[in-house]
Coordinates of C-alpha atoms in Angstrom, one line a residue:
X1 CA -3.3 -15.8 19.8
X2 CA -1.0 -12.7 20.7
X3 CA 1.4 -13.7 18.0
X4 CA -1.2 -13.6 15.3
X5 CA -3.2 -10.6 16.4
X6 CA 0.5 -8.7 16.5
X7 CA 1.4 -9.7 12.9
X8 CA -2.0 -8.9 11.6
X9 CA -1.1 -4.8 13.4
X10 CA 1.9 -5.3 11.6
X11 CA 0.3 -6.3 8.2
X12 CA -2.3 -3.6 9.0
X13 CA 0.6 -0.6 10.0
X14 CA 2.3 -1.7 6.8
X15 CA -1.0 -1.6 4.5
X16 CA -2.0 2.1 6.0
X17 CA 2.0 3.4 5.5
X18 CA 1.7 2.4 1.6
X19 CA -2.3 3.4 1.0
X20 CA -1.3 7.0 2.6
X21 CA 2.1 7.6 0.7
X22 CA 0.0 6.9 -2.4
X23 CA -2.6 9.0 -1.5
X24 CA -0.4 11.8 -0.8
X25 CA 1.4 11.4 -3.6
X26 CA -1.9 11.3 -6.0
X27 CA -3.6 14.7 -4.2
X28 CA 0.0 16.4 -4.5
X29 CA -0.3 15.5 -7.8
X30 CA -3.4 16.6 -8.7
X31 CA -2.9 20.2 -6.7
X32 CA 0.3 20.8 -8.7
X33 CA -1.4 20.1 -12.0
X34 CA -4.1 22.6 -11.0
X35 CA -1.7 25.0 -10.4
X36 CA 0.1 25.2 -13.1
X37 CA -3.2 24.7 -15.1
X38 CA -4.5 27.8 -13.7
X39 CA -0.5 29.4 -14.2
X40 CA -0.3 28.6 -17.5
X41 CA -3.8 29.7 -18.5
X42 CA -4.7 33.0 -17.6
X43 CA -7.4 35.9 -18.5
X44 CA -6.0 38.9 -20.1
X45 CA -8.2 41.4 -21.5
X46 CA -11.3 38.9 -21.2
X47 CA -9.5 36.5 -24.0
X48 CA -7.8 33.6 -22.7
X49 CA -4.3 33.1 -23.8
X50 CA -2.1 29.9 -23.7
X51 CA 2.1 30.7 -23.3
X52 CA 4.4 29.0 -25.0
X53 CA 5.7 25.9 -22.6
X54 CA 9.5 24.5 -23.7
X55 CA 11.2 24.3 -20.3
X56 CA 10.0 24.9 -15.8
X57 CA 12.6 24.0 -13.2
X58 CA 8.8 23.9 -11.2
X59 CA 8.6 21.1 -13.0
X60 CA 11.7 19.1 -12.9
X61 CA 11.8 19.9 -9.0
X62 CA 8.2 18.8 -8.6
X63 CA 8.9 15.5 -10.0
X64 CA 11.8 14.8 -8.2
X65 CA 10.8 16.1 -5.0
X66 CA 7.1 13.9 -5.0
X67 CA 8.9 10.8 -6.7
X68 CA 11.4 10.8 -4.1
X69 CA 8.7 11.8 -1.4
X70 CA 7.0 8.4 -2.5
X71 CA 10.2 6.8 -2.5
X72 CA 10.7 7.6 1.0
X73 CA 7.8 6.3 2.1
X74 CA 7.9 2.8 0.7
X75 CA 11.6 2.8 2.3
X76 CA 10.3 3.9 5.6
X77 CA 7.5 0.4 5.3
X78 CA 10.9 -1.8 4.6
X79 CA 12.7 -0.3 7.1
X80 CA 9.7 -1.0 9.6
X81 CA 9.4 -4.4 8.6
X82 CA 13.3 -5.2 9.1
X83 CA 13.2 -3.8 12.5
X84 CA 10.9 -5.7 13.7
X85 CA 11.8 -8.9 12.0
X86 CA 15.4 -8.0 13.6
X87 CA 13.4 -7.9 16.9
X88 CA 11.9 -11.3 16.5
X89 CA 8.9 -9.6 17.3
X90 CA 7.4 -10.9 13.5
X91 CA 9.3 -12.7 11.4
X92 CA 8.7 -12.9 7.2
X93 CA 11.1 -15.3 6.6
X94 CA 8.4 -17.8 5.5
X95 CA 5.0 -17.8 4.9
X96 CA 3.1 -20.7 2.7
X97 CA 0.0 -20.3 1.9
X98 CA -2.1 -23.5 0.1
X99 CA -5.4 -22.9 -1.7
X100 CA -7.6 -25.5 -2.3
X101 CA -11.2 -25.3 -3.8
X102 CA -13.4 -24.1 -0.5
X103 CA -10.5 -22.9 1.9
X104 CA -7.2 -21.5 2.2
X105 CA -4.6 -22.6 4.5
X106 CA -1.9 -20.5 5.9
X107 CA 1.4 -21.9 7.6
X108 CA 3.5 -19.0 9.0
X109 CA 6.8 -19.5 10.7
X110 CA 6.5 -23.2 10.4
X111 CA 4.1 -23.5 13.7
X112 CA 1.3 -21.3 13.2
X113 CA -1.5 -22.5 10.9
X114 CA -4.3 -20.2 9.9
X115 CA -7.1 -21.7 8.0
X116 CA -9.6 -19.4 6.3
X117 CA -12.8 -20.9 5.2
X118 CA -15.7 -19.5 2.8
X119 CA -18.1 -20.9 5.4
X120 CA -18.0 -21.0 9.4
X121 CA -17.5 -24.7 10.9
X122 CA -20.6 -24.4 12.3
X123 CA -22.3 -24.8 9.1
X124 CA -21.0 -28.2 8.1
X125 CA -23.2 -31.2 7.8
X126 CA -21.5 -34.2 8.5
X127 CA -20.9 -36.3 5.5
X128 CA -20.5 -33.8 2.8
X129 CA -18.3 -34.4 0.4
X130 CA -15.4 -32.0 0.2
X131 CA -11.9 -32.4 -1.6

């Protein structure tokens, strides 16, 4: 029971690592669009007036600074996952999973079987016909 609970705080470490590098990389996006929204807009003499826009190192620097930021971030999830498959501590080597019509089954590492069901065991009546 150990075994499974530490490979679902894996699965669960490795889920929050890639749902915050996206979210960080989505809000820095959307502050940096503002801001050069509100720089390339501006007020003078109570008309507003648009510049010309051909070229911004901003830009270019922005892009590759978030991009590789995002990057990053994905790498540091692989690089968790090989260290602790090097460990032994949860492997990925192999993981089948089988649907059938009312249930899936899970076989991980070859020994462990999870099955999850749309309805608890309990709830079964003896003699119902399932595939």
């Amino acid at each position: 029971m150990a075994f499974i609970l530490s490979f679902w705080m894996i699965f669960l470490m490795d889920s929050v690592i890639v749902l915050l590098s996206f979210v960080c990389f989505v809000c820095i996006w959307i502050c940096v669009l503002l801001f050069s929204t509100v720089l390339l807009i501006s007020k003078l003499n109570n008309i507003y007036c648009t510049w010309d826009f051909t070229a911004s190192k901003f830009i270019d620097v922005y892009w590759f600074t978030i991009g590789g930021m995002f990057s990053l971030g994905l790498l540091l999830r692989l690089c968790l996952l090989l260290y602790f498959g090097h460990l032994d501590f949860v492997s990925f080597d192999l993981c089948k999973v089988v649907g059938f019509r009312w249930y899936w089954v899970y076989f991980i590492f070859g020994e462990t079987t999870i099955f999850s069901n749309l309805i608890l065991e309990s709830d079964y009546i003896i003699g119902d016909l399932r595939l």
